Amino acid sequence: MNQNINEIETPALLLDEIKLNRNIERMMKVRDTYGVKVRPHFKTHKSVLIAKRQLEAGACGITVATVSEAEVLLENGVDDILLAFPVADPKRIGRMLDWADKARIILTIDSKEQGSIVEEEAAKRSLSAEVWIKINSGLNRCGTEPGREAAELAEFLVKKCAHLDLTGMFTHAGHSYKASSAEELDAIAKEEAESVLNSAELCSEAGIKLKHLSVGSTPTFERAAKYKGITEVRPGNAVFFDAMQAGLGVASWEETALTILASVVSKRGDRLILDAGSKALTTEKGAHGNEAVKGFGRVLTENGELYVSRVSEEHGIIDYQDNSGSFEDISGSLALNDKVEIVPNHACVSVNLFNHYNLLLQDGRIEVLAVDARGKSQ
């Protein structure tokens, strides 16, 4: 499409192809450095095209958060998927298992009760369902506790569930998002890896050998990948990076590939108003408790940077009192209808608020790219 940025109606998603490709390359470096597989998370970008680029770059498969996300990929030819959520609804389990003859489907188990439901659905179809156990490594969300509890669950799945094939364990150290230093990230990555490795060792002592030991979380995937025995990492946000990752020091601001394009709609003496509010930027100031990020998005301009101070649904407000060091010089250079780019605090949530990306190609053209799994939350 022969369109320039100034012709894009705002608010809009703007994705830089050069940075996207570089970030995918960075994700894949751990494969070459540590010999681990890479299974990126789909929920960040929700794009079939981007998922296929990740696979072409060397990803072994794709991770999803929901059954409906998985179905979008399966219908588009992606055939190796981990559903990293312990689904207990028999209907949704059945929808996944109905693809088992066409693709590798890995289901998540985090309790005996839920495992029994998956077993029943697999038995109905006379098939062996591949499953991985989810370990709680400190986020205190889903997941069985590492160590003895995990080993006992593994024994139950192997000995009591004839239609389940337990091949792996995995965890997600989402609490890494509230780390305050590189040393704290290192410690979380160590705990993340060891929660899986130690649990797998107990399984091995009981005669249960697990082939796949997987860790996730963008802030820790490069750190946790170095632990011997880890076979796979599952970064999601690393495909774009955002203000949270820059605040953590995991990525530089220059690596952030996704921005929200917004227009100046009003100017007042003590504030600027943009047309990107909570329905574009979200109200997140950091997942899992990270408050290191400033405001509700970093506004990039030719003359410097500002921060969105407040948001309502359609309005993003840049207050003088929150940007006093740069407000007058930068705001004075902006006129009504001028466009600015905003690095969102949490790219994954912002993406799900839009129908498409405006993909800025390497040759300068702009291509519309669908957010294929937008709203696929079931």
CSV table of C-alpha atoms in Angstrom, one decimal:
chain,number,residue,atom,x,y,z
A,1,MET,CA,0.0,0.0,0.0
A,2,ASN,CA,1.5,3.4,-1.0
A,3,GLN,CA,0.5,5.2,2.2
A,4,ASN,CA,2.6,7.2,4.6
A,5,ILE,CA,2.3,7.5,8.3
A,6,ASN,CA,0.5,10.8,8.2
A,7,GLU,CA,-2.3,9.3,6.2
A,8,ILE,CA,-3.1,6.6,8.8
A,9,GLU,CA,-6.2,7.2,10.9
A,10,THR,CA,-5.5,7.3,14.6
A,11,PRO,CA,-5.2,5.7,17.0
A,12,ALA,CA,-3.5,2.9,15.3
A,13,LEU,CA,-0.9,0.1,15.7
A,14,LEU,CA,2.4,0.8,14.0
A,15,LEU,CA,4.9,-2.0,13.7
A,16,ASP,CA,8.4,-1.6,12.4
A,17,GLU,CA,9.4,-4.6,10.3
A,18,ILE,CA,13.1,-4.1,10.7
A,19,LYS,CA,12.9,-4.1,14.5
A,20,LEU,CA,10.4,-7.0,14.4
A,21,ASN,CA,12.9,-9.1,12.4
A,22,ARG,CA,15.8,-8.2,14.7
A,23,ASN,CA,13.8,-9.1,17.8
A,24,ILE,CA,12.9,-12.5,16.2
A,25,GLU,CA,16.6,-13.0,15.5
A,26,ARG,CA,17.4,-12.2,19.2
A,27,MET,CA,14.8,-14.7,20.4
A,28,MET,CA,16.4,-17.4,18.2
A,29,LYS,CA,20.0,-16.7,19.4
A,30,VAL,CA,19.4,-18.8,22.6
A,31,ARG,CA,18.8,-21.8,20.4
A,32,ASP,CA,22.3,-21.4,18.9
A,33,THR,CA,24.0,-20.4,22.1
A,34,TYR,CA,22.5,-22.9,24.5
A,35,GLY,CA,21.0,-25.6,22.3
A,36,VAL,CA,17.5,-25.1,23.5
A,37,LYS,CA,14.3,-25.0,21.3
A,38,VAL,CA,12.3,-21.8,21.1
A,39,ARG,CA,8.5,-21.9,21.3
A,40,PRO,CA,7.3,-18.3,21.1
A,41,HIS,CA,4.0,-17.2,22.7
A,42,PHE,CA,1.2,-16.2,20.3
A,43,LYS,CA,-0.8,-14.1,22.7
A,44,THR,CA,1.6,-11.1,22.3
A,45,HIS,CA,1.1,-10.6,18.6
A,46,LYS,CA,-1.9,-12.7,17.7
A,47,SER,CA,-0.8,-12.7,14.1
A,48,VAL,CA,-0.6,-15.8,11.9
A,49,LEU,CA,2.0,-14.1,9.6
A,50,ILE,CA,4.2,-13.2,12.6
A,51,ALA,CA,3.9,-16.8,14.0
A,52,LYS,CA,4.9,-18.2,10.7
A,53,ARG,CA,7.9,-15.8,10.5
A,54,GLN,CA,9.0,-17.1,13.9
A,55,LEU,CA,8.6,-20.7,12.7
A,56,GLU,CA,10.6,-19.9,9.5
A,57,ALA,CA,13.3,-18.4,11.8
A,58,GLY,CA,13.7,-21.7,13.7
A,59,ALA,CA,10.9,-21.9,16.3
A,60,CYS,CA,10.0,-25.5,17.1
A,61,GLY,CA,6.3,-24.6,17.6
A,62,ILE,CA,4.0,-22.0,19.1
A,63,THR,CA,2.6,-21.4,22.6
A,64,VAL,CA,-1.0,-20.2,23.0
A,65,ALA,CA,-3.1,-19.1,26.0
A,66,THR,CA,-6.5,-20.1,24.8
A,67,VAL,CA,-8.2,-22.8,22.7
A,68,SER,CA,-9.6,-20.2,20.3
A,69,GLU,CA,-6.1,-18.8,19.7
A,70,ALA,CA,-4.9,-22.4,18.9
A,71,GLU,CA,-7.8,-22.9,16.5
A,72,VAL,CA,-6.8,-19.8,14.5
A,73,LEU,CA,-3.3,-21.2,14.1
A,74,LEU,CA,-4.4,-24.8,13.4
A,75,GLU,CA,-6.8,-23.5,10.7
A,76,ASN,CA,-3.8,-21.7,9.1
A,77,GLY,CA,-1.5,-24.7,9.0
A,78,VAL,CA,0.5,-24.4,12.2
A,79,ASP,CA,0.9,-27.9,13.5
A,80,ASP,CA,2.8,-27.9,16.8
A,81,ILE,CA,1.0,-26.1,19.6
A,82,LEU,CA,1.3,-25.9,23.4
A,83,LEU,CA,-1.8,-24.8,25.2
A,84,ALA,CA,-0.1,-23.2,28.2
A,85,PHE,CA,-3.3,-23.1,30.3
A,86,PRO,CA,-4.8,-25.9,32.4
A,87,VAL,CA,-8.2,-26.0,30.7
A,88,ALA,CA,-10.8,-28.0,32.6
A,89,ASP,CA,-13.9,-27.5,30.4
A,90,PRO,CA,-14.6,-30.8,28.6
A,91,LYS,CA,-15.9,-29.0,25.5
A,92,ARG,CA,-12.8,-27.0,25.0
A,93,ILE,CA,-10.5,-29.9,25.8
A,94,GLY,CA,-12.5,-31.9,23.1
A,95,ARG,CA,-12.0,-29.1,20.6
A,96,MET,CA,-8.3,-29.3,21.0
A,97,LEU,CA,-8.2,-33.1,20.9
A,98,ASP,CA,-10.2,-33.1,17.7
A,99,TRP,CA,-7.1,-31.8,16.0
A,100,ALA,CA,-4.8,-34.5,17.4
A,101,ASP,CA,-4.8,-36.5,14.1
A,102,LYS,CA,-3.7,-33.4,12.2
A,103,ALA,CA,-1.2,-31.7,14.5
A,104,ARG,CA,0.9,-32.0,17.6
A,105,ILE,CA,-1.3,-30.8,20.4
A,106,ILE,CA,0.2,-30.4,23.9
A,107,LEU,CA,-2.2,-29.9,26.8
A,108,THR,CA,-1.4,-28.5,30.2
A,109,ILE,CA,-2.1,-30.3,33.5
A,110,ASP,CA,-1.8,-28.8,37.0
A,111,SER,CA,-3.9,-31.1,39.2
A,112,LYS,CA,-5.2,-34.6,39.4
A,113,GLU,CA,-8.8,-33.5,39.0
A,114,GLN,CA,-8.1,-31.6,35.8
A,115,GLY,CA,-5.9,-34.4,34.5
A,116,SER,CA,-8.8,-36.8,35.0
A,117,ILE,CA,-11.1,-34.7,32.9
A,118,VAL,CA,-8.5,-34.6,30.1
A,119,GLU,CA,-8.1,-38.4,30.4
A,120,GLU,CA,-11.9,-38.9,30.0
A,121,GLU,CA,-12.0,-36.8,26.9
A,122,ALA,CA,-9.0,-38.6,25.4
A,123,ALA,CA,-10.6,-42.0,26.2
A,124,LYS,CA,-13.8,-41.0,24.4
A,125,ARG,CA,-11.7,-40.5,21.3
A,126,SER,CA,-9.5,-43.5,21.8
A,127,LEU,CA,-6.3,-41.5,21.5
A,128,SER,CA,-3.2,-40.7,23.6
A,129,ALA,CA,-3.1,-37.0,24.5
A,130,GLU,CA,0.3,-35.4,25.0
A,131,VAL,CA,0.4,-33.5,28.2
A,132,TRP,CA,2.9,-31.3,30.1
A,133,ILE,CA,2.7,-30.5,33.8
A,134,LYS,CA,2.7,-26.8,34.7
A,135,ILE,CA,4.9,-25.9,37.7
A,136,ASN,CA,4.4,-22.8,39.9
A,137,SER,CA,7.9,-21.2,40.1
A,138,GLY,CA,6.9,-18.2,42.2
A,139,LEU,CA,4.2,-16.4,40.3
A,140,ASN,CA,1.5,-18.1,42.4
A,141,ARG,CA,-1.0,-18.4,39.6
A,142,CYS,CA,-1.8,-21.7,38.1
A,143,GLY,CA,0.6,-24.6,38.5
A,144,THR,CA,1.4,-27.4,40.8
A,145,GLU,CA,4.1,-26.8,43.4
A,146,PRO,CA,7.6,-27.9,42.4
A,147,GLY,CA,9.2,-30.9,44.0
A,148,ARG,CA,7.2,-33.7,45.6
A,149,GLU,CA,3.8,-32.4,44.6
A,150,ALA,CA,4.8,-32.2,41.0
A,151,ALA,CA,6.3,-35.7,41.1
A,152,GLU,CA,3.2,-37.1,42.7
A,153,LEU,CA,1.1,-35.6,39.9
A,154,ALA,CA,3.4,-37.1,37.3
A,155,GLU,CA,3.0,-40.5,38.9
A,156,PHE,CA,-0.8,-40.2,38.8
A,157,LEU,CA,-0.8,-39.2,35.2
A,158,VAL,CA,1.5,-42.1,34.2
A,159,LYS,CA,0.0,-44.8,36.3
A,160,LYS,CA,-3.7,-43.8,36.4
A,161,CYS,CA,-4.4,-42.2,33.1
A,162,ALA,CA,-4.0,-44.7,30.3
A,163,HIS,CA,-4.9,-42.1,27.5
A,164,LEU,CA,-2.4,-39.4,28.6
A,165,ASP,CA,1.2,-39.3,27.4
A,166,LEU,CA,3.2,-37.2,29.9
A,167,THR,CA,6.3,-35.9,28.1
A,168,GLY,CA,7.3,-32.6,29.8
A,169,MET,CA,7.1,-30.0,32.5
A,170,PHE,CA,7.1,-26.2,32.1
A,171,THR,CA,6.8,-23.0,34.1
A,172,HIS,CA,6.3,-19.3,33.6
A,173,ALA,CA,8.2,-16.8,35.9
A,174,GLY,CA,5.8,-13.9,35.4
A,175,HIS,CA,6.9,-12.4,38.7
A,176,SER,CA,10.1,-11.4,37.0
A,177,TYR,CA,8.2,-8.4,35.7
A,178,LYS,CA,8.5,-6.8,39.2
A,179,ALA,CA,12.2,-7.3,39.5
A,180,SER,CA,14.1,-4.2,40.4
A,181,SER,CA,17.6,-5.2,39.3
A,182,ALA,CA,19.6,-7.5,36.9
A,183,GLU,CA,20.7,-9.5,40.0
A,184,GLU,CA,17.0,-10.1,40.9
A,185,LEU,CA,16.3,-11.2,37.4
A,186,ASP,CA,19.2,-13.6,37.6
A,187,ALA,CA,17.8,-15.1,40.8
A,188,ILE,CA,14.3,-15.5,39.5
A,189,ALA,CA,15.6,-17.2,36.3
A,190,LYS,CA,17.6,-19.6,38.5
A,191,GLU,CA,14.6,-20.4,40.6
A,192,GLU,CA,12.5,-20.7,37.5
A,193,ALA,CA,14.8,-23.2,35.9
A,194,GLU,CA,15.5,-25.2,39.0
A,195,SER,CA,11.8,-25.5,39.8
A,196,VAL,CA,11.4,-27.6,36.6
A,197,LEU,CA,14.8,-29.4,36.8
A,198,ASN,CA,14.4,-30.5,40.4
A,199,SER,CA,10.9,-31.7,39.8
A,200,ALA,CA,12.0,-33.6,36.8
A,201,GLU,CA,14.8,-35.2,38.8
A,202,LEU,CA,12.3,-36.5,41.3
A,203,CYS,CA,10.2,-37.9,38.4
A,204,SER,CA,13.3,-39.6,37.0
A,205,GLU,CA,14.0,-41.2,40.4
A,206,ALA,CA,10.5,-42.7,40.2
A,207,GLY,CA,11.2,-44.0,36.7
A,208,ILE,CA,9.4,-41.3,34.8
A,209,LYS,CA,11.7,-39.7,32.1
A,210,LEU,CA,10.6,-36.3,30.8
A,211,LYS,CA,11.9,-35.2,27.4
A,212,HIS,CA,10.7,-31.6,27.5
A,213,LEU,CA,11.6,-29.1,30.2
A,214,SER,CA,10.4,-25.6,29.3
A,215,VAL,CA,10.7,-22.2,30.8
A,216,GLY,CA,9.1,-18.9,29.7
A,217,SER,CA,9.0,-15.1,30.5
A,218,THR,CA,10.6,-12.5,28.3
A,219,PRO,CA,12.7,-11.0,31.2
A,220,THR,CA,14.2,-14.4,32.0
A,221,PHE,CA,14.3,-16.6,28.9
A,222,GLU,CA,17.9,-15.6,28.0
A,223,ARG,CA,19.0,-16.2,31.5
A,224,ALA,CA,17.1,-19.4,32.3
A,225,ALA,CA,18.1,-21.0,28.9
A,226,LYS,CA,21.7,-21.5,30.1
A,227,TYR,CA,20.8,-24.1,32.8
A,228,LYS,CA,21.8,-27.6,31.8
A,229,GLY,CA,18.7,-29.7,31.3
A,230,ILE,CA,16.4,-27.0,30.1
A,231,THR,CA,15.3,-27.9,26.6
A,232,GLU,CA,13.0,-25.1,25.6
A,233,VAL,CA,12.1,-21.4,26.2
A,234,ARG,CA,8.9,-19.6,25.4
A,235,PRO,CA,9.3,-15.8,25.2
A,236,GLY,CA,6.3,-13.8,24.1
A,237,ASN,CA,6.7,-10.1,24.5
A,238,ALA,CA,10.3,-10.3,23.1
A,239,VAL,CA,8.9,-10.2,19.6
A,240,PHE,CA,8.0,-6.5,20.2
A,241,PHE,CA,9.4,-5.4,23.6
A,242,ASP,CA,7.6,-2.4,25.3
A,243,ALA,CA,8.0,0.1,28.1
A,244,MET,CA,8.0,-2.6,30.8
A,245,GLN,CA,10.9,-4.4,29.1
A,246,ALA,CA,12.8,-1.2,28.6
A,247,GLY,CA,12.2,-0.3,32.3
A,248,LEU,CA,13.5,-3.6,33.4
A,249,GLY,CA,16.6,-3.2,31.3
A,250,VAL,CA,15.8,-6.3,29.3
A,251,ALA,CA,15.6,-4.3,26.0
A,252,SER,CA,16.6,-0.8,24.9
A,253,TRP,CA,14.0,1.7,23.8
A,254,GLU,CA,15.5,1.4,20.3
A,255,GLU,CA,14.4,-2.3,20.2
A,256,THR,CA,10.7,-1.5,20.8
A,257,ALA,CA,9.1,-2.5,17.5
A,258,LEU,CA,5.5,-1.6,18.3
A,259,THR,CA,4.1,1.8,18.9
A,260,ILE,CA,0.7,3.4,19.1
A,261,LEU,CA,0.2,6.1,16.5
A,262,ALA,CA,-1.8,9.0,17.9
A,263,SER,CA,-2.8,12.5,16.9
A,264,VAL,CA,-2.8,15.8,18.8
A,265,VAL,CA,-6.5,16.7,19.2
A,266,SER,CA,-6.3,19.6,21.7
A,267,LYS,CA,-3.8,21.9,23.3
A,268,ARG,CA,-4.1,23.7,26.6
A,269,GLY,CA,-1.6,25.7,28.6
A,270,ASP,CA,-0.8,23.0,31.0
A,271,ARG,CA,-1.5,19.9,28.9
A,272,LEU,CA,-1.7,18.2,25.5
A,273,ILE,CA,-4.5,15.8,24.6
A,274,LEU,CA,-4.0,12.9,22.2
A,275,ASP,CA,-6.7,10.6,20.7
A,276,ALA,CA,-5.2,7.4,22.3
A,277,GLY,CA,-6.6,6.6,25.6
A,278,SER,CA,-7.3,3.4,27.6
A,279,LYS,CA,-8.9,1.8,24.6
A,280,ALA,CA,-5.5,2.0,22.8
A,281,LEU,CA,-2.9,2.2,25.5
A,282,THR,CA,-4.7,0.3,28.3
A,283,THR,CA,-4.4,1.4,31.9
A,284,GLU,CA,-1.6,-1.0,32.8
A,285,LYS,CA,1.4,0.4,34.5
A,286,GLY,CA,3.1,-3.0,34.6
A,287,ALA,CA,2.1,-6.6,34.7
A,288,HIS,CA,2.4,-8.6,38.0
A,289,GLY,CA,3.1,-5.5,40.0
A,290,ASN,CA,5.9,-3.7,38.2
A,291,GLU,CA,5.5,0.0,38.8
A,292,ALA,CA,8.9,1.0,37.3
A,293,VAL,CA,7.3,2.3,34.1
A,294,LYS,CA,6.4,6.0,34.0
A,295,GLY,CA,2.9,7.1,33.1
A,296,PHE,CA,0.7,5.3,30.5
A,297,GLY,CA,3.1,5.3,27.5
A,298,ARG,CA,6.3,7.0,26.4
A,299,VAL,CA,5.6,9.5,23.6
A,300,LEU,CA,8.4,9.8,21.0
A,301,THR,CA,8.8,13.0,19.1
A,302,GLU,CA,11.5,14.5,16.9
A,303,ASN,CA,12.6,16.9,19.7
A,304,GLY,CA,12.5,14.5,22.6
A,305,GLU,CA,10.0,12.5,24.7
A,306,LEU,CA,7.0,13.0,26.8
A,307,TYR,CA,4.9,10.7,29.0
A,308,VAL,CA,1.1,10.2,28.9
A,309,SER,CA,0.0,11.2,32.4
A,310,ARG,CA,-3.6,10.2,32.4
A,311,VAL,CA,-6.0,8.2,30.2
A,312,SER,CA,-9.7,8.0,29.8
A,313,GLU,CA,-11.3,5.9,27.1
A,314,GLU,CA,-10.5,8.0,24.1
A,315,HIS,CA,-8.1,10.6,25.6
A,316,GLY,CA,-4.5,10.4,26.4
A,317,ILE,CA,-3.4,13.5,28.5
A,318,ILE,CA,0.1,14.8,28.7
A,319,ASP,CA,0.3,17.0,31.8
A,320,TYR,CA,2.9,19.8,32.2
A,321,GLN,CA,3.4,18.8,35.9
A,322,ASP,CA,4.5,15.3,34.9
A,323,ASN,CA,6.8,16.5,32.0
A,324,SER,CA,8.0,19.8,33.2
A,325,GLY,CA,11.6,19.3,32.1
A,326,SER,CA,10.6,19.0,28.4
A,327,PHE,CA,7.0,19.9,28.1
A,328,GLU,CA,7.3,23.5,26.8
A,329,ASP,CA,9.9,22.9,24.1
A,330,ILE,CA,8.3,19.8,22.8
A,331,SER,CA,4.6,20.7,23.1
A,332,GLY,CA,5.4,24.0,21.4
A,333,SER,CA,6.5,22.2,18.3
A,334,LEU,CA,3.3,20.1,18.1
A,335,ALA,CA,0.2,21.4,16.3
A,336,LEU,CA,-3.3,20.0,16.0
A,337,ASN,CA,-3.4,16.8,13.9
A,338,ASP,CA,0.3,16.3,14.3
A,339,LYS,CA,1.0,12.6,14.8
A,340,VAL,CA,3.2,11.1,17.5
A,341,GLU,CA,4.3,7.5,18.3
A,342,ILE,CA,3.7,6.1,21.8
A,343,VAL,CA,5.6,3.1,23.2
A,344,PRO,CA,2.9,1.3,25.2
A,345,ASN,CA,3.6,0.0,28.7
A,346,HIS,CA,2.3,-3.5,27.8
A,347,ALA,CA,2.3,-4.3,24.1
A,348,CYS,CA,0.4,-7.6,24.4
A,349,VAL,CA,-2.7,-5.9,25.8
A,350,SER,CA,-2.6,-3.0,23.3
A,351,VAL,CA,-2.5,-5.4,20.4
A,352,ASN,CA,-5.7,-7.0,21.5
A,353,LEU,CA,-7.5,-3.6,21.2
A,354,PHE,CA,-7.0,-3.3,17.5
A,355,ASN,CA,-8.1,-5.1,14.3
A,356,HIS,CA,-4.9,-4.7,12.4
A,357,TYR,CA,-1.3,-3.5,12.4
A,358,ASN,CA,0.1,-0.9,10.1
A,359,LEU,CA,3.3,-2.7,9.2
A,360,LEU,CA,6.1,-0.3,8.2
A,361,LEU,CA,8.1,-2.4,5.7
A,362,GLN,CA,11.8,-2.2,5.2
A,363,ASP,CA,11.3,-0.4,1.8
A,364,GLY,CA,9.2,2.3,3.5
A,365,ARG,CA,5.8,1.1,2.3
A,366,ILE,CA,3.0,0.4,4.8
A,367,GLU,CA,1.1,-2.9,4.7
A,368,VAL,CA,-2.1,-3.7,6.7
A,369,LEU,CA,-1.6,-6.8,8.7
A,370,ALA,CA,-4.6,-8.4,10.5
A,371,VAL,CA,-4.5,-9.1,14.2
A,372,ASP,CA,-6.0,-12.6,13.4
A,373,ALA,CA,-6.8,-13.7,16.9
A,374,ARG,CA,-8.0,-10.4,18.4
A,375,GLY,CA,-10.6,-11.2,21.0
A,376,LYS,CA,-9.9,-14.9,21.0
A,377,SER,CA,-10.1,-15.2,24.7
A,378,GLN,CA,-12.1,-18.4,25.1
